[in-house]
Coordinates of C-alpha atoms (C1' of nucleotides) in Angstrom, one line a residue:
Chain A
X52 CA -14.2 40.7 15.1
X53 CA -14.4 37.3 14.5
X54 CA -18.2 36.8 16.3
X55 CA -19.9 39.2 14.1
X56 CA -23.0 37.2 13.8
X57 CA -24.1 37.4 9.8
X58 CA -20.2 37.3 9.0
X59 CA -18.7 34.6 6.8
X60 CA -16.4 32.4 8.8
X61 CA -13.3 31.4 7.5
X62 CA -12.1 30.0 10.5
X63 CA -13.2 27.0 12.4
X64 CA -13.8 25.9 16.2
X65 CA -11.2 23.7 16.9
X66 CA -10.4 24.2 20.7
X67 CA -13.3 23.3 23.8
X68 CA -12.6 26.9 25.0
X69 CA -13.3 28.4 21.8
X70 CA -16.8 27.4 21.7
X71 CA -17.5 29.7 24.5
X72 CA -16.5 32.9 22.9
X73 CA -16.4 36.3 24.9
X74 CA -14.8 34.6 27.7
X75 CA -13.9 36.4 30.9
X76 CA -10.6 38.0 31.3
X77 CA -9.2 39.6 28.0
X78 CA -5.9 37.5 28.3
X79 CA -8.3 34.6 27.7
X80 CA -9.2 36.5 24.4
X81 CA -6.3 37.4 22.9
X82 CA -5.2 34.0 23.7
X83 CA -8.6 32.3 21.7
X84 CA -8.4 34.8 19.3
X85 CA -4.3 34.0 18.9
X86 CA -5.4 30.0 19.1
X87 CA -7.8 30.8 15.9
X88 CA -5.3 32.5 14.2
X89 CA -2.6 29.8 14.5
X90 CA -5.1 27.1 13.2
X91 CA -6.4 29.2 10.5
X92 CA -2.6 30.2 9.1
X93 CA -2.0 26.2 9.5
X94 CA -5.1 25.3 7.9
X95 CA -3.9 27.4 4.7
X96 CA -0.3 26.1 4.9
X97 CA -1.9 22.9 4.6
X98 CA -4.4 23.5 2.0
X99 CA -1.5 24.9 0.0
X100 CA 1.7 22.5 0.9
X101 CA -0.1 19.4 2.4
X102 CA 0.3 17.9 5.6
X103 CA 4.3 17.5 5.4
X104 CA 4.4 21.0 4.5
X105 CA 3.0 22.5 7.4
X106 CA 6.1 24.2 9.6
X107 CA 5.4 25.7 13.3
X108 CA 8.3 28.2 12.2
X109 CA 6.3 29.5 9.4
X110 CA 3.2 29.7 10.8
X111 CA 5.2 31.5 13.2
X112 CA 6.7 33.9 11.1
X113 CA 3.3 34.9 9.5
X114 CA 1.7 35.7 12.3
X115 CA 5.0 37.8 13.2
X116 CA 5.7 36.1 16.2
X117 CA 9.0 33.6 16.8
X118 CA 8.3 30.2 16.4
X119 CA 9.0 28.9 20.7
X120 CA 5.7 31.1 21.3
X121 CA 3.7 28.9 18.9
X122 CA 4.4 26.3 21.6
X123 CA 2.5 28.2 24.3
X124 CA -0.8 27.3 22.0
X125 CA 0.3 24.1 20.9
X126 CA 2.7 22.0 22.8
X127 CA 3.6 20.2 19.6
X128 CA 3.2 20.2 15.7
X129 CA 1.2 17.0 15.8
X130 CA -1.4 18.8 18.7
X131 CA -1.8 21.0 15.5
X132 CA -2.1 18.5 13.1
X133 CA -4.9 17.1 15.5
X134 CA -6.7 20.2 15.8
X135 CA -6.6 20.6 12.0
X136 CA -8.1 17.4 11.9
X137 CA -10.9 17.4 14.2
X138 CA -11.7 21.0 12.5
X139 CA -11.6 19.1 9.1
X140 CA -14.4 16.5 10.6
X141 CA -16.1 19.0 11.7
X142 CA -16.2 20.6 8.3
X143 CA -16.7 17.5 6.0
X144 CA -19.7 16.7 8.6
X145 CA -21.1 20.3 8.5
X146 CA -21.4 20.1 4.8
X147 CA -22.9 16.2 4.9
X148 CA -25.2 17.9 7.5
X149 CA -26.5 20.6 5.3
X150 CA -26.1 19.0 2.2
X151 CA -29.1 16.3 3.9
X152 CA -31.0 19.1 5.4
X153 CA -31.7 20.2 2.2
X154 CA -33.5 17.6 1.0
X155 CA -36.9 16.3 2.0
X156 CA -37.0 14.1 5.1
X157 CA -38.9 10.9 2.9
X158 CA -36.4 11.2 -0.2
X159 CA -34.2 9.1 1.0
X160 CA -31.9 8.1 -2.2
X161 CA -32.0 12.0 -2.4
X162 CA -30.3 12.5 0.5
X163 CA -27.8 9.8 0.1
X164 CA -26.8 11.1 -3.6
X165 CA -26.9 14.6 -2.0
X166 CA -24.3 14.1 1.0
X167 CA -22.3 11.9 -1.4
X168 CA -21.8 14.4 -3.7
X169 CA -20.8 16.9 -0.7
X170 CA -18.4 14.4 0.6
X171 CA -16.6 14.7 -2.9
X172 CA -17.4 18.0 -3.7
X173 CA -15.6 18.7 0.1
X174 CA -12.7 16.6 -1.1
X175 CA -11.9 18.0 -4.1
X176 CA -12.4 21.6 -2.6
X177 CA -10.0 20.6 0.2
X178 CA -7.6 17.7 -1.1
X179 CA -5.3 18.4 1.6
X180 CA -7.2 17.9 4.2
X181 CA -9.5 15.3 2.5
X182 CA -6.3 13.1 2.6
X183 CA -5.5 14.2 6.3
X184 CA -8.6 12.6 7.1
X185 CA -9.5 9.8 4.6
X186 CA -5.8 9.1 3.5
X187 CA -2.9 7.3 5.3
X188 CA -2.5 9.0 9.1
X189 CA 0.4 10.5 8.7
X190 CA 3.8 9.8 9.3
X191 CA 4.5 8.9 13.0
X192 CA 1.1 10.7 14.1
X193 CA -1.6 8.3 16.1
X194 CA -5.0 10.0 16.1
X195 CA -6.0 10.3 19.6
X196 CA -9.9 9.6 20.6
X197 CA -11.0 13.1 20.2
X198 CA -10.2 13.0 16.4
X199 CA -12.3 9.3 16.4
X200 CA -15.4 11.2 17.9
X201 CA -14.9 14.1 15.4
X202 CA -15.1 11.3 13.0
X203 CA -18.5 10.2 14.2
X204 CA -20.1 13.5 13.3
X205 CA -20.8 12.6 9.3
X206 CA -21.1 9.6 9.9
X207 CA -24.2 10.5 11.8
X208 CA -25.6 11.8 8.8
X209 CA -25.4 8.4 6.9
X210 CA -27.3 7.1 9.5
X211 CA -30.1 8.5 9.7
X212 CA -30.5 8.3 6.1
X213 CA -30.4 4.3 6.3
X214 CA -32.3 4.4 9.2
X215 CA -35.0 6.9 8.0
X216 CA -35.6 4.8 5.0
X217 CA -35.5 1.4 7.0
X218 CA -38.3 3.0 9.2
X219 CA -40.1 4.3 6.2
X220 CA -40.4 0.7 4.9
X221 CA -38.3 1.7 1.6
X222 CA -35.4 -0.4 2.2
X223 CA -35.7 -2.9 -0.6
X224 CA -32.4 -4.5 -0.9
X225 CA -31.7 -6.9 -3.5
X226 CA -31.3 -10.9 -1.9
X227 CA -28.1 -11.3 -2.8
X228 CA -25.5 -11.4 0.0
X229 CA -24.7 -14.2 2.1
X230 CA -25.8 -14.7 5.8
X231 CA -23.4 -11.8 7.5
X232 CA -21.0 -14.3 9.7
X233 CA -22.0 -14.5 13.6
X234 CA -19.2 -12.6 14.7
X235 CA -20.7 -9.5 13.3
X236 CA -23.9 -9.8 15.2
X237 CA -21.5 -7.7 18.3
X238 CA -20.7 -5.1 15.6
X239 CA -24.1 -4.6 14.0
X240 CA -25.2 -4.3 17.5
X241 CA -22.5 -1.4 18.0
X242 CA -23.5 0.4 14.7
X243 CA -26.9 0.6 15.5
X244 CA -27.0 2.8 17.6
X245 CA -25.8 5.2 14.6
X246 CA -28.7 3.7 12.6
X247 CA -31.6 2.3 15.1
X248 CA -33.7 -1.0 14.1
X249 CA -31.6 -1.9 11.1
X250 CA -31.0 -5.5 10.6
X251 CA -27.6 -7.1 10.6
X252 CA -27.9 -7.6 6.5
X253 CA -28.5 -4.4 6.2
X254 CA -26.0 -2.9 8.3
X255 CA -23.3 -5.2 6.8
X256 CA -24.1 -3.1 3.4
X257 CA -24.4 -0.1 5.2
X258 CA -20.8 -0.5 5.8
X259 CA -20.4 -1.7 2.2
X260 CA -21.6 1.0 0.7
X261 CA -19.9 4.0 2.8
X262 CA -16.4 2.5 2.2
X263 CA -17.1 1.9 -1.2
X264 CA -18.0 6.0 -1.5
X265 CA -14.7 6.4 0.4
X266 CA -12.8 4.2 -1.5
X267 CA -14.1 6.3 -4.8
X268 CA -13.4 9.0 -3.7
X269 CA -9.9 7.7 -2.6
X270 CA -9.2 6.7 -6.4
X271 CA -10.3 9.4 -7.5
X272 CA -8.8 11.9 -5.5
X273 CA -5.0 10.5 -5.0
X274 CA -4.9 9.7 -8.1
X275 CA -5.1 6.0 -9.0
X276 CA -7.9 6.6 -11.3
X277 CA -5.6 8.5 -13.6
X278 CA -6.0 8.1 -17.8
X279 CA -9.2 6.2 -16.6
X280 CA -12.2 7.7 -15.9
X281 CA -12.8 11.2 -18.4
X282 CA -15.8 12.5 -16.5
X283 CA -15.0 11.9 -13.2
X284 CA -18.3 13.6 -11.7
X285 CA -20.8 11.4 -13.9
X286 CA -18.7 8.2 -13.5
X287 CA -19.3 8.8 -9.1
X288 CA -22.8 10.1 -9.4
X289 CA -23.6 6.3 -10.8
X290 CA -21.2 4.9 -8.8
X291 CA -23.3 6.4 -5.7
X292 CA -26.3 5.5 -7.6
X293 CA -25.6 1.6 -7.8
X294 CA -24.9 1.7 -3.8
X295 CA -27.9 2.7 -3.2
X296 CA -29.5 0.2 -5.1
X297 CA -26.9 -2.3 -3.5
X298 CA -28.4 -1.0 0.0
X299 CA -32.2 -1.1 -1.2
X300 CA -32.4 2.3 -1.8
X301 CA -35.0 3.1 -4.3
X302 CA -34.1 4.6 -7.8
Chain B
X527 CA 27.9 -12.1 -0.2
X528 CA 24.5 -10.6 -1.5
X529 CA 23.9 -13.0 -4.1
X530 CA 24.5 -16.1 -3.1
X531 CA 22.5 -18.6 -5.1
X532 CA 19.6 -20.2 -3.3
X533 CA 19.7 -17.2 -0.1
X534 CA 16.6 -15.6 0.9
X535 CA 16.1 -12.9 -0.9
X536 CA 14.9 -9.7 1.4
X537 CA 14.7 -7.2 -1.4
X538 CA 12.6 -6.6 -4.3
X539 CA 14.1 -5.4 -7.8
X540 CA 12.9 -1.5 -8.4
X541 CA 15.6 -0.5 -11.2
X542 CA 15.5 -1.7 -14.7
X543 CA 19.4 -2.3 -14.6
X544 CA 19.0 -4.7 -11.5
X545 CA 16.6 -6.9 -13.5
X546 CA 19.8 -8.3 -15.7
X547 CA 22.0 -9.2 -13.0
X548 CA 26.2 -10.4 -13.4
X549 CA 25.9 -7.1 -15.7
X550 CA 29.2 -6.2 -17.3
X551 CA 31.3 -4.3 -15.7
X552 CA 32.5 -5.4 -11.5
X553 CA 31.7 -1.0 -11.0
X554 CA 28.2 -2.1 -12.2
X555 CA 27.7 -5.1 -10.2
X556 CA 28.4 -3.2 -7.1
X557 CA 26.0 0.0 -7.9
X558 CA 23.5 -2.3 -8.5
X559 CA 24.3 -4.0 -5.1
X560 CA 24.4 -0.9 -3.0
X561 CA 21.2 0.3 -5.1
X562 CA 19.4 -2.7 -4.4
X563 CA 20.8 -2.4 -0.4
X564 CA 19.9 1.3 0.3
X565 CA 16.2 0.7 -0.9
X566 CA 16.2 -2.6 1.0
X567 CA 16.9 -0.4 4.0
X568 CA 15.2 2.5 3.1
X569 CA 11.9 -0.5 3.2
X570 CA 12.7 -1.4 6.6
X571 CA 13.0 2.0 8.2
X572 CA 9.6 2.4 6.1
X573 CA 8.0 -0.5 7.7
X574 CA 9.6 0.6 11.1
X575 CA 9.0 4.4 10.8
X576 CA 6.6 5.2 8.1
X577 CA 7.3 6.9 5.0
X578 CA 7.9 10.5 7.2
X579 CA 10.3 8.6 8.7
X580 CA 12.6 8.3 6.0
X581 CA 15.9 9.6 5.9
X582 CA 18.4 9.6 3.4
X583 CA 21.0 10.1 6.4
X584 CA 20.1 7.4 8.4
X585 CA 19.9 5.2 5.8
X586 CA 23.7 6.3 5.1
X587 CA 24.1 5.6 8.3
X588 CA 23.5 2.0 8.2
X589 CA 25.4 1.5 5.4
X590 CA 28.6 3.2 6.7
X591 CA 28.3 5.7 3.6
X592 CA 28.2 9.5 4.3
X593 CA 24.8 11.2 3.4
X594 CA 26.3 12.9 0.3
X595 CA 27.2 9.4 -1.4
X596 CA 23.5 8.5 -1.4
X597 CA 23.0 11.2 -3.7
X598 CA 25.0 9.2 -6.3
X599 CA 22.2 6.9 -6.4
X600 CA 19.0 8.2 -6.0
X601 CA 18.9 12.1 -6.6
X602 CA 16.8 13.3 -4.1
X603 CA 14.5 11.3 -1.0
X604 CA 11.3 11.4 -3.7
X605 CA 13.5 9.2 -6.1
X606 CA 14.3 7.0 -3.2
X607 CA 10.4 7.0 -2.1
X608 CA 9.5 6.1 -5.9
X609 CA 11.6 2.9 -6.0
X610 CA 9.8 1.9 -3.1
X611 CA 6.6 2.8 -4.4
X612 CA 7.2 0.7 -7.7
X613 CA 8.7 -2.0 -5.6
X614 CA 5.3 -1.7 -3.4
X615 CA 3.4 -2.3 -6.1
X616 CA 5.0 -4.9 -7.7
X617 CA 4.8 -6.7 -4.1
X618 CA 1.3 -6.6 -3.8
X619 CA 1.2 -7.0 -7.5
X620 CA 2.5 -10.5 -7.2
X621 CA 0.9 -11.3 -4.1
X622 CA -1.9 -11.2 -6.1
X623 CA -0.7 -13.1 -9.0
X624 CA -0.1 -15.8 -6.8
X625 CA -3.0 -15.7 -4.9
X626 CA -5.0 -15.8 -7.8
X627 CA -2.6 -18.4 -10.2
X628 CA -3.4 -20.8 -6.5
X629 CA -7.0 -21.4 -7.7
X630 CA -8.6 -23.2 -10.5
X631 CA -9.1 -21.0 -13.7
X632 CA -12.8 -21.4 -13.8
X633 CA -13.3 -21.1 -10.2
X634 CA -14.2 -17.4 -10.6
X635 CA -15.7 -16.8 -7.0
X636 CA -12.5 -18.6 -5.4
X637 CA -10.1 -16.6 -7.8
X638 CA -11.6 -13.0 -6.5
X639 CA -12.3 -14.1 -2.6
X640 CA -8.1 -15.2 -2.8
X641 CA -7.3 -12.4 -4.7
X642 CA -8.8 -9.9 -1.5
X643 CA -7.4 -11.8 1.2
X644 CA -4.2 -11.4 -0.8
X645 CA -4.4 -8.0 -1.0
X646 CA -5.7 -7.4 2.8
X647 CA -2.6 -9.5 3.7
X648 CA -0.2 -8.3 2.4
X649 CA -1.7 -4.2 3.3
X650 CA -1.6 -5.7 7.5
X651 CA 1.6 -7.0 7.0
X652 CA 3.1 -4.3 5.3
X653 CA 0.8 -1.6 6.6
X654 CA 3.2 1.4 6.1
X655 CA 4.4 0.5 2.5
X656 CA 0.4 0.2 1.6
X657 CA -0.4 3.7 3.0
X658 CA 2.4 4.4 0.5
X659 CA 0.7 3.1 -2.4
X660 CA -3.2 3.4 -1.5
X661 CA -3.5 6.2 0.9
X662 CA -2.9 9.8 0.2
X663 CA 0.2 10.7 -1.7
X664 CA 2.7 11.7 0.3
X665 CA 3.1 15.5 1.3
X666 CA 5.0 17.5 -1.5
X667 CA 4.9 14.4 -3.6
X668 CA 3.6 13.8 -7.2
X669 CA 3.6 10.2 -8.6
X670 CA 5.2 9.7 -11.9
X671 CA 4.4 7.8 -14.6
X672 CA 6.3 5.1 -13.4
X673 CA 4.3 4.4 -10.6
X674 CA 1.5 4.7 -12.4
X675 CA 2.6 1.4 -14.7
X676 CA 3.6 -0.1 -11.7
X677 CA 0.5 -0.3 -10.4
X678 CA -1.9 -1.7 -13.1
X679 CA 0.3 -5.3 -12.4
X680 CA -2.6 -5.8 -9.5
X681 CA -5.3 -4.6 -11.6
X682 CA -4.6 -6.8 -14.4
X683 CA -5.3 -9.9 -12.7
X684 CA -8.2 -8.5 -11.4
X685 CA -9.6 -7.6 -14.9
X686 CA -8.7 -11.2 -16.0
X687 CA -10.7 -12.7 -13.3
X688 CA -13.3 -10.4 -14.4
X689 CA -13.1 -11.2 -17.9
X690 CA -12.8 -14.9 -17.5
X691 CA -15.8 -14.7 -15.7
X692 CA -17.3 -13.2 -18.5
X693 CA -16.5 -15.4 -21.2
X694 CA -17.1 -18.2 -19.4
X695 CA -20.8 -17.3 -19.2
X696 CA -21.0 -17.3 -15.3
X697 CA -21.3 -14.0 -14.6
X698 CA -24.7 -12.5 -13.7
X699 CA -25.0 -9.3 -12.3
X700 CA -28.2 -8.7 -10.5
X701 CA -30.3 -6.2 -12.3
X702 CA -30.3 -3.1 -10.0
X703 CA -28.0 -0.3 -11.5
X704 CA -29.0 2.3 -13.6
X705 CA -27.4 2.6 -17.0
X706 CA -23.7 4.1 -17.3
X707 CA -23.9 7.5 -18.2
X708 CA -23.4 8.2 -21.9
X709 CA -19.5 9.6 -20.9
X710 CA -18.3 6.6 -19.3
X711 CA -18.5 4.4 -22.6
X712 CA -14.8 5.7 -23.7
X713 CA -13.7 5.2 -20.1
X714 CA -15.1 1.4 -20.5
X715 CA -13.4 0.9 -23.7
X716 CA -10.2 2.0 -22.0
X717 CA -10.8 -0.3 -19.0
X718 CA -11.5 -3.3 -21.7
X719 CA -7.8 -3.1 -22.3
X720 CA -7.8 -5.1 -18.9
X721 CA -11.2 -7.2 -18.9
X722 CA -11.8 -7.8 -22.7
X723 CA -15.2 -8.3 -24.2
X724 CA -16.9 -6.7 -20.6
X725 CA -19.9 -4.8 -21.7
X726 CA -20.1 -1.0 -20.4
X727 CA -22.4 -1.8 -17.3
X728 CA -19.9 -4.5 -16.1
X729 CA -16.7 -2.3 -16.4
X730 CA -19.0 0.4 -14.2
X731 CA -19.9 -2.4 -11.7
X732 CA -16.5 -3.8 -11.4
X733 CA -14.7 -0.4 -11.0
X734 CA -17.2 -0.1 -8.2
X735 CA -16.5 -3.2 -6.6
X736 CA -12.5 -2.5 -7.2
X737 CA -12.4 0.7 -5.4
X738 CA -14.8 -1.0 -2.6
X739 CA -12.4 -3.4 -2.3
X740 CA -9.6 -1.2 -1.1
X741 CA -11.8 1.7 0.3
X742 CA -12.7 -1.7 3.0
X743 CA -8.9 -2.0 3.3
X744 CA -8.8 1.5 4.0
X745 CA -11.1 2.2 6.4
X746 CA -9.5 -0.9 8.8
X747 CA -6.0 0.5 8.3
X748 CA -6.0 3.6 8.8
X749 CA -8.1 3.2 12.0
X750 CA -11.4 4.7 10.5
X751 CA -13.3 1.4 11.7
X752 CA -11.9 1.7 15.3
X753 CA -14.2 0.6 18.5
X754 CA -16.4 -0.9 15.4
X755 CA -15.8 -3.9 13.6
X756 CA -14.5 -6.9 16.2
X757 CA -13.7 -9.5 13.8
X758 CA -12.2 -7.8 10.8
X759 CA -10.9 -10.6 9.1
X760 CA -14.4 -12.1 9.1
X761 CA -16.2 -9.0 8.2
X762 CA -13.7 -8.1 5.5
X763 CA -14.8 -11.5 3.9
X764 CA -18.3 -11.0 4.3
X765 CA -17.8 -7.8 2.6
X766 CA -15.8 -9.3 -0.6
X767 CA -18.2 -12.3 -0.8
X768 CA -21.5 -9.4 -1.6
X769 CA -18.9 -7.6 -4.0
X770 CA -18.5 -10.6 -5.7
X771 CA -22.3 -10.8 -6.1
X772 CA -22.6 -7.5 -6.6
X773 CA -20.5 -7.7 -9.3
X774 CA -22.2 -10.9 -10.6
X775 CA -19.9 -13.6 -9.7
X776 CA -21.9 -17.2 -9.0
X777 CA -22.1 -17.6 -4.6
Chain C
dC1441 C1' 49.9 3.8 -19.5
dC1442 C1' 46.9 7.8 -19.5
dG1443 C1' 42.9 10.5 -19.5
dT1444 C1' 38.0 10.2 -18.4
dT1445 C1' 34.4 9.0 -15.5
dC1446 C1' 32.4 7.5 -11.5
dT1447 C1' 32.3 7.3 -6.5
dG1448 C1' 32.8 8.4 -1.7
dA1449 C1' 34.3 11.9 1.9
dG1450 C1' 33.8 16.2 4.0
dA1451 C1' 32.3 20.7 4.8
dG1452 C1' 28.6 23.6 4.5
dC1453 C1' 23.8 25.9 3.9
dA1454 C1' 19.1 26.6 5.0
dA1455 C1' 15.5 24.8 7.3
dT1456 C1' 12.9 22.1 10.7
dG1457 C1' 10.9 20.8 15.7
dC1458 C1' 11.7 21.6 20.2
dT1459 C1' 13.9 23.1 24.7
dC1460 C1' 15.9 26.2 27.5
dT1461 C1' 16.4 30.9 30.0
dC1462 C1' 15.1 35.6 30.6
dT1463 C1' 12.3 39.6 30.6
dT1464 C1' 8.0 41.8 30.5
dA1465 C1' 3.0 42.4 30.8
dG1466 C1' -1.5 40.9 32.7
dG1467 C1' -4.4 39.9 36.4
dA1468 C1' -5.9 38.7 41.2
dG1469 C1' -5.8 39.7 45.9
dA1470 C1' -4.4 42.9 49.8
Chain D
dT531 C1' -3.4 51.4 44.7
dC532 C1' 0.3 48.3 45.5
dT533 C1' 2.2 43.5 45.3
dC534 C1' 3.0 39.3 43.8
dC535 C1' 2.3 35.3 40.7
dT536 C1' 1.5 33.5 36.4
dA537 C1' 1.3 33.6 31.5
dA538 C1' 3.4 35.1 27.2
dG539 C1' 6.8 36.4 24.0
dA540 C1' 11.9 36.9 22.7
dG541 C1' 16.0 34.9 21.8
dA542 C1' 19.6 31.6 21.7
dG543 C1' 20.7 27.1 21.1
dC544 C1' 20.6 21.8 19.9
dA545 C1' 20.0 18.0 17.1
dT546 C1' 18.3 16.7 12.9
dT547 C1' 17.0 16.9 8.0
dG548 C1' 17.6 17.4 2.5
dC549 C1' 20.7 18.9 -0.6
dT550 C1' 24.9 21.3 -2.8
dC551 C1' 29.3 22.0 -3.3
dT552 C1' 34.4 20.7 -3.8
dC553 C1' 38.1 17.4 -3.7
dA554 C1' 40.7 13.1 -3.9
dG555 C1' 41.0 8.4 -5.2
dA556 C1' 39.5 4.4 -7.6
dA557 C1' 37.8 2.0 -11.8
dC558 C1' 37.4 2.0 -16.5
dG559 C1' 38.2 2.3 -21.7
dG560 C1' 41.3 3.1 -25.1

DNA sequence: CCGTTCTGAGAGCAATGCTCTCTTAGGAGA
DNA sequence: TCTCCTAAGAGAGCATTGCTCTCAGAACGG
């Protein structure tokens, strides 16, 4: 009931062996199927209470079960936490994603305004886990790799963009940093393959500029912007804007 | 034994009644001590632990008290994490007081390159109490006012850099940004309460930079820059250094 | 000196994460 | 179809937490 094909999907793939749904035996399933539900009772536990409010024993108790069985599924409350948070990377990417597709390939400042906006528009729909991802880790939790390649995904997105408009020849940017130092050469080196043929400069603002979104965002979102800023959508919209003049994106 | 005269002092003042020490009464003296102790514990097992790891028992614990007693000072663990949270701020706060008092008053560059590393500093050193203050609220927690306050200690020596800047004629922001939109002038009036006689599009460009600032911070804290940047220290600078441009400050 | 207030102790409650053991149901091979 | 083995849920239990009571003693102000 859950792979009808037009149906809206609440849930999200969090697990390797839910990607291949319809799986042989029926335990196999009921055991996906159960695996879903668990993240999907979580994921509203934590949209609703935040990360310190999510409780194995509740989820346990909505799903009618008692709360050792949870541990069949997830061997501990943080392996829940982490799928929560790879689904939540997966999500904020998906919405980068589309939110680029929609906009012509050669409009590049279009696309960087667009997935800006669904990065904030994602994080004020889903503060919660927004801050699960973007915030502070939290308490005594170490993201393991798979969360760090989840990570990648919108990322990705970014990219392109910068990489698209490099190639396109309409990466003006404005000739006012210093020389990057030479210990970044390694890095730039390492970030390109995310965004091919981009010069160190313009890598170093790449970097800029996508924590500086972030770091918005951050402000705005946990609350240190408070009594500040009045119109908080129009004050981010030129915040993005003046990034991607700081980058050389045209206006 | 706590306040011996020229000792090393471990602890930070959080309550208003701790400010005027030698108060009246001896009963006084000694709530203030064991105030002033159980946050100073309730820091460390912060720094060790991470705000999670907080616990009004174990902090009793150390002290020899019984968990009720702890109640007679702070009335609940959020009161306890609120102390912390001002003290926090008011660290960092004068870290970058300091930082920036270090440098010559006209040396506008020097005074916002010192006041970064300050604040990068002090977030590596105490990593934990920064998530605390920059990263996402903690679960099931709303910051009061008090916080709030606390916090524009930091900001207000960055608007005076800003401002001095300013007045003194030196700063020249590269002409790239769109104009503010039409709802962010009453925001920039507010914000002139910090950084006096900053035109509109300054105020926008220097929120941008702020919020870059620790969104960099961010990002290499909280692990969002792992397997990427090699030399963070030098990057980090790099970073601060176009900000500063960015934002108009002379190279 | 006496009554008020403040402070610590102690027991107790509800809730949590997690670990056991035990029983039952599902599935694979004969 | 029968037989085993494994997986899954139930249930009890442990240590821990935040927080609320009540009670006795100490400090304080008059």
């Amino acid at each position: 009931m859950f792979v009808k094909s037009g149906a809206l999907f609440s849930s999200r793939c969090s697990d390797m062996v839910l990607s291949m749904s319809s799986s042989r035996t029926a335990r196999e399933r009921v055991r996906a199927e159960l695996t879903r539900e668990i993240t999907d009772i979580a994921r509203s536990q934590l949209a609703t209470e935040g990360a310190g409010g999510l409780s194995l024993r509740a989820v346990a108790r909505e799903m009618g079960m008692v709360s050792s069985a949870i541990y069949r599924y997830f061997p501990s409350r943080d392996d829940l936490l982490t799928a929560l948070i790879v689904d939540g990377y997966n999500a904020v990417g998906e919405a980068m994603e589309s939110a680029d597709a929609a906009r012509p390939r050669e409009d590049h400042t279009g696309r960087w305004l667009a997935l800006c906006h669904a990065v904030r528009d994602w994080a004020l729909a889903h503060p919660h886990e927004y801050a699960l991802l973007y915030g502070s880790p939290v308490p005594g939790y170490q993201a393991p790799d798979d969360t760090i390649v989840a990570a990648v995904r919108g990322t990705l997105v970014y990219g392109r963009i910068v990489s698209d408009a490099h190639g396109a020849g309409s990466l003006t940017p404005p000739d006012i940093c210093p020389p990057s130092p030479a210990s970044f050469a390694e890095d730039a080196a390492r970030v390109r393959e995310i965004m091919p043929e981009v010069p160190d400069d313009v890598v170093a603002r790449a970097l800029i500029v996508w924590t500086g979104l972030f770091g918005w965002i951050n402000f705005e979102l946990f609350g240190q912007f408070k009594n500040t800023i009045l119109d908080p959508a129009a004050a981010f919209d030129h915040s993005v804007r003046c990034q991607a003049r700081f980058l050389g994106l045209p206006a």
